[in-house]
Amino acid sequence: MSRFKATVLVFDILLGLLLLFMAIFRKDYYEAGGITGNTAEYDKDYETKKIAITFDDGPHPYYTEQLLDGLKERGVRATFFVTGEHAELHPDIIRRMQEEGHLIGNHTYSHIQLTDSNSESFKEELIKTNEIIKEITGEEVQYVRPPYGSWDKSFEQELNMFPVLWTVDPLDWCSSNVSCITDKIVENVEENDIILMHDYYDTSVTAALNAIDELLEEGYSFVTVEEILFD
């Protein structure tokens, strides 16, 4: 065998070994989850996971503006359940929420909790708050976050309103520890969760924005509650 033919043979053997190694590595990489050979599965694995973050009790004249600035910088939409009395005091903030694509819901007029004895007063507060929000935004209010989660299903047909509760509650209203609040959100959230927060405390706003940053890095997408409930 000539030296040239021997060289070609050695080259062919080395090339074959290289291709075999690449095939084995590629298979192992697929099976380890690095990528999938099925394009549909690949798209599914990397599909954005939707979650909703909601804020109760506002608008606050300073903290809500700070929160809106942070949401705008991040391109994140949220849902705000406002009280009628605070909406009356700060209609400009309500308008800003609407203009920046956030969903605005009803949290009663004075943060009243529904009980067996105050059903009519509770309903009147919902109606009054709906009227206040509509006067500011020009839009009907469809969603309500009942304070403390107390609700009467008969209101749904009577007022044509849909109650929105929550699946993740970091108890931000009773803690001033930003890291603790942030961790409770990030560690417990899953796809299609609804996070309960409040835009009436500086620590809540800071923790919310920190949690949003971490969850965006994890591949979550923030949407308004209607996209979670009805998509």
Short mmCIF file of C-alpha atoms in Angstrom, two decimals:
data_model
loop_
_atom_site.label_atom_id
_atom_site.label_comp_id
_atom_site.label_asym_id
_atom_site.label_seq_id
_atom_site.Cartn_x
_atom_site.Cartn_y
_atom_site.Cartn_z
CA MET A 1 0.00 0.00 0.00
CA SER A 2 1.36 3.40 -0.95
CA ARG A 3 2.00 6.05 1.63
CA PHE A 4 -0.77 8.20 0.10
CA LYS A 5 -3.37 5.42 0.33
CA ALA A 6 -2.34 4.69 3.91
CA THR A 7 -2.73 8.35 4.81
CA VAL A 8 -6.20 8.45 3.24
CA LEU A 9 -7.20 5.29 5.12
CA VAL A 10 -6.05 6.72 8.44
CA PHE A 11 -7.91 9.96 7.71
CA ASP A 12 -11.11 8.04 6.89
CA ILE A 13 -10.84 6.04 10.12
CA LEU A 14 -10.30 9.18 12.20
CA LEU A 15 -13.21 10.95 10.48
CA GLY A 16 -15.44 7.96 11.15
CA LEU A 17 -14.49 7.92 14.82
CA LEU A 18 -15.16 11.66 15.06
CA LEU A 19 -18.62 11.30 13.52
CA LEU A 20 -19.42 8.39 15.83
CA PHE A 21 -18.37 10.42 18.87
CA MET A 22 -20.51 13.37 17.75
CA ALA A 23 -23.52 11.12 17.27
CA ILE A 24 -23.14 9.62 20.74
CA PHE A 25 -22.66 13.05 22.32
CA ARG A 26 -25.66 14.47 20.47
CA LYS A 27 -27.89 11.61 21.66
CA ASP A 28 -26.74 12.01 25.26
CA TYR A 29 -27.32 15.75 25.07
CA TYR A 30 -30.84 15.28 23.77
CA GLU A 31 -31.68 12.75 26.46
CA ALA A 32 -30.24 15.02 29.16
CA GLY A 33 -32.68 17.72 28.16
CA GLY A 34 -30.22 20.09 26.51
CA ILE A 35 -32.44 20.11 23.44
CA THR A 36 -34.98 17.79 21.88
CA GLY A 37 -34.93 16.27 18.46
CA ASN A 38 -38.65 16.95 18.15
CA THR A 39 -39.27 20.56 17.14
CA ALA A 40 -42.75 20.62 18.69
CA GLU A 41 -41.37 19.35 21.99
CA TYR A 42 -38.60 21.91 21.83
CA ASP A 43 -41.12 24.71 21.37
CA LYS A 44 -43.22 23.37 24.22
CA ASP A 45 -40.26 23.16 26.59
CA TYR A 46 -39.29 26.75 25.88
CA GLU A 47 -42.80 28.17 25.71
CA THR A 48 -43.31 31.15 28.00
CA LYS A 49 -44.95 30.32 31.33
CA LYS A 50 -47.73 32.77 32.18
CA ILE A 51 -48.34 34.15 35.66
CA ALA A 52 -50.22 37.17 36.98
CA ILE A 53 -49.16 39.59 39.69
CA THR A 54 -51.89 41.60 41.38
CA PHE A 55 -51.87 44.56 43.74
CA ASP A 56 -54.59 45.43 46.25
CA ASP A 57 -55.57 48.49 48.32
CA GLY A 58 -54.19 51.30 46.15
CA PRO A 59 -53.56 53.51 44.48
CA HIS A 60 -51.02 55.03 46.84
CA PRO A 61 -49.85 58.54 45.85
CA TYR A 62 -46.16 57.56 45.91
CA TYR A 63 -45.66 53.80 46.05
CA THR A 64 -48.03 53.02 43.18
CA GLU A 65 -46.26 55.52 40.95
CA GLN A 66 -42.93 53.92 41.89
CA LEU A 67 -44.35 50.50 41.08
CA LEU A 68 -45.73 51.66 37.74
CA ASP A 69 -42.33 53.08 36.82
CA GLY A 70 -40.72 49.70 37.57
CA LEU A 71 -43.33 47.74 35.65
CA LYS A 72 -42.96 50.02 32.65
CA GLU A 73 -39.16 49.61 32.63
CA ARG A 74 -39.62 45.83 32.58
CA GLY A 75 -42.47 45.73 30.07
CA VAL A 76 -44.67 43.95 32.63
CA ARG A 77 -48.45 44.17 32.91
CA ALA A 78 -50.19 43.74 36.25
CA THR A 79 -53.70 43.78 37.69
CA PHE A 80 -54.67 46.43 40.24
CA PHE A 81 -57.64 45.95 42.55
CA VAL A 82 -58.28 49.47 43.79
CA THR A 83 -60.53 50.82 46.51
CA GLY A 84 -63.06 53.44 45.52
CA GLU A 85 -61.91 55.94 48.12
CA HIS A 86 -58.31 55.83 46.91
CA ALA A 87 -59.34 55.92 43.26
CA GLU A 88 -61.33 59.10 43.97
CA LEU A 89 -58.27 60.69 45.56
CA HIS A 90 -55.85 59.73 42.77
CA PRO A 91 -57.69 59.50 39.44
CA ASP A 92 -54.52 60.42 37.55
CA ILE A 93 -52.86 57.22 38.74
CA ILE A 94 -55.88 55.18 37.68
CA ARG A 95 -55.66 56.73 34.22
CA ARG A 96 -51.96 55.93 34.06
CA MET A 97 -52.68 52.28 34.94
CA GLN A 98 -55.13 52.09 32.06
CA GLU A 99 -52.86 53.88 29.58
CA GLU A 100 -49.96 51.53 30.35
CA GLY A 101 -52.00 48.38 29.75
CA HIS A 102 -52.75 47.23 33.28
CA LEU A 103 -56.09 45.73 34.27
CA ILE A 104 -58.11 47.62 36.89
CA GLY A 105 -60.46 45.79 39.23
CA ASN A 106 -62.73 46.55 42.17
CA HIS A 107 -61.65 46.13 45.82
CA THR A 108 -64.80 47.73 47.33
CA TYR A 109 -64.96 51.37 48.34
CA SER A 110 -63.57 51.21 51.89
CA HIS A 111 -62.02 47.72 52.01
CA ILE A 112 -65.11 46.32 53.68
CA GLN A 113 -65.23 42.59 54.43
CA LEU A 114 -68.40 40.75 53.48
CA THR A 115 -70.26 39.23 56.45
CA ASP A 116 -73.70 37.72 56.98
CA SER A 117 -75.01 41.06 58.21
CA ASN A 118 -73.61 43.57 55.71
CA SER A 119 -74.46 42.07 52.33
CA GLU A 120 -76.31 45.17 51.10
CA SER A 121 -73.60 47.56 52.24
CA PHE A 122 -70.97 45.39 50.56
CA LYS A 123 -72.92 45.38 47.31
CA GLU A 124 -73.40 49.14 47.45
CA GLU A 125 -69.65 49.61 47.86
CA LEU A 126 -68.98 47.47 44.80
CA ILE A 127 -71.46 49.46 42.72
CA LYS A 128 -70.09 52.79 43.95
CA THR A 129 -66.51 51.78 43.17
CA ASN A 130 -67.49 50.52 39.71
CA GLU A 131 -69.03 53.92 38.99
CA ILE A 132 -65.92 55.76 40.18
CA ILE A 133 -63.57 53.65 38.05
CA LYS A 134 -65.82 53.90 34.98
CA GLU A 135 -66.01 57.67 35.34
CA ILE A 136 -62.20 57.81 35.29
CA THR A 137 -61.47 55.22 32.61
CA GLY A 138 -64.68 55.10 30.57
CA GLU A 139 -64.73 51.31 30.87
CA GLU A 140 -66.93 48.85 32.75
CA VAL A 141 -65.33 46.94 35.61
CA GLN A 142 -65.61 43.17 35.36
CA TYR A 143 -63.31 41.84 38.07
CA VAL A 144 -63.45 42.11 41.84
CA ARG A 145 -60.98 41.10 44.52
CA PRO A 146 -63.18 40.69 47.61
CA PRO A 147 -61.29 41.79 50.73
CA TYR A 148 -60.12 38.76 52.73
CA GLY A 149 -61.61 36.52 50.05
CA SER A 150 -65.18 36.73 51.39
CA TRP A 151 -67.67 36.51 48.52
CA ASP A 152 -71.32 35.82 47.66
CA LYS A 153 -71.79 34.05 44.32
CA SER A 154 -75.18 35.69 43.82
CA PHE A 155 -73.34 38.96 43.12
CA GLU A 156 -71.78 37.46 40.00
CA GLN A 157 -75.02 37.44 38.03
CA GLU A 158 -76.57 40.40 39.82
CA LEU A 159 -73.61 42.72 39.21
CA ASN A 160 -72.03 40.90 36.24
CA MET A 161 -68.71 40.73 38.08
CA PHE A 162 -66.17 37.94 38.38
CA PRO A 163 -64.28 37.35 41.66
CA VAL A 164 -60.51 36.90 41.48
CA LEU A 165 -58.73 35.27 44.40
CA TRP A 166 -55.08 34.16 44.49
CA THR A 167 -52.78 31.15 44.62
CA VAL A 168 -49.57 32.70 46.02
CA ASP A 169 -49.69 34.96 49.09
CA PRO A 170 -46.31 36.14 50.46
CA LEU A 171 -48.05 38.08 53.26
CA ASP A 172 -46.23 41.23 52.20
CA TRP A 173 -48.59 43.43 54.23
CA CYS A 174 -47.25 42.09 57.53
CA SER A 175 -43.52 41.98 56.75
CA SER A 176 -40.87 44.61 56.18
CA ASN A 177 -38.28 42.04 55.09
CA VAL A 178 -37.87 42.51 51.34
CA SER A 179 -35.76 39.38 50.84
CA CYS A 180 -38.24 37.22 52.72
CA ILE A 181 -41.18 38.49 50.66
CA THR A 182 -39.25 38.03 47.42
CA ASP A 183 -38.23 34.48 48.30
CA LYS A 184 -41.80 33.50 49.22
CA ILE A 185 -42.94 34.56 45.77
CA VAL A 186 -40.11 33.07 43.72
CA GLU A 187 -39.97 29.76 45.60
CA ASN A 188 -43.71 29.09 45.48
CA VAL A 189 -44.85 30.37 42.11
CA GLU A 190 -45.79 28.02 39.27
CA GLU A 191 -47.27 28.47 35.82
CA ASN A 192 -50.76 30.06 35.81
CA ASP A 193 -50.46 31.27 39.40
CA ILE A 194 -51.98 34.54 40.63
CA ILE A 195 -49.75 36.39 43.08
CA LEU A 196 -51.31 38.59 45.77
CA MET A 197 -49.42 41.78 46.64
CA HIS A 198 -50.20 45.29 47.88
CA ASP A 199 -49.02 48.58 46.42
CA TYR A 200 -49.44 50.43 49.70
CA TYR A 201 -46.05 49.62 51.25
CA ASP A 202 -42.56 50.51 50.07
CA THR A 203 -41.18 47.07 50.96
CA SER A 204 -43.94 45.40 48.95
CA VAL A 205 -43.10 47.41 45.86
CA THR A 206 -39.38 46.67 46.15
CA ALA A 207 -40.01 42.96 46.77
CA ALA A 208 -42.45 42.75 43.86
CA LEU A 209 -39.97 44.24 41.41
CA ASN A 210 -37.17 42.00 42.71
CA ALA A 211 -39.37 38.93 42.32
CA ILE A 212 -40.41 40.02 38.82
CA ASP A 213 -36.75 40.30 37.80
CA GLU A 214 -35.99 36.78 39.05
CA LEU A 215 -39.08 35.25 37.49
CA LEU A 216 -38.44 36.91 34.13
CA GLU A 217 -35.00 35.30 34.16
CA GLU A 218 -36.68 31.94 34.84
CA GLY A 219 -38.77 32.33 31.69
CA TYR A 220 -42.07 33.52 33.16
CA SER A 221 -44.27 36.05 31.38
CA PHE A 222 -46.51 38.41 33.33
CA VAL A 223 -50.08 38.82 32.10
CA THR A 224 -53.30 40.24 33.52
CA VAL A 225 -55.61 37.93 35.44
CA GLU A 226 -58.11 37.57 32.62
CA GLU A 227 -55.46 35.78 30.54
CA ILE A 228 -54.88 33.31 33.36
CA LEU A 229 -58.57 32.73 34.02
CA PHE A 230 -59.91 32.48 30.48
CA ASP A 231 -57.10 31.63 28.02
#
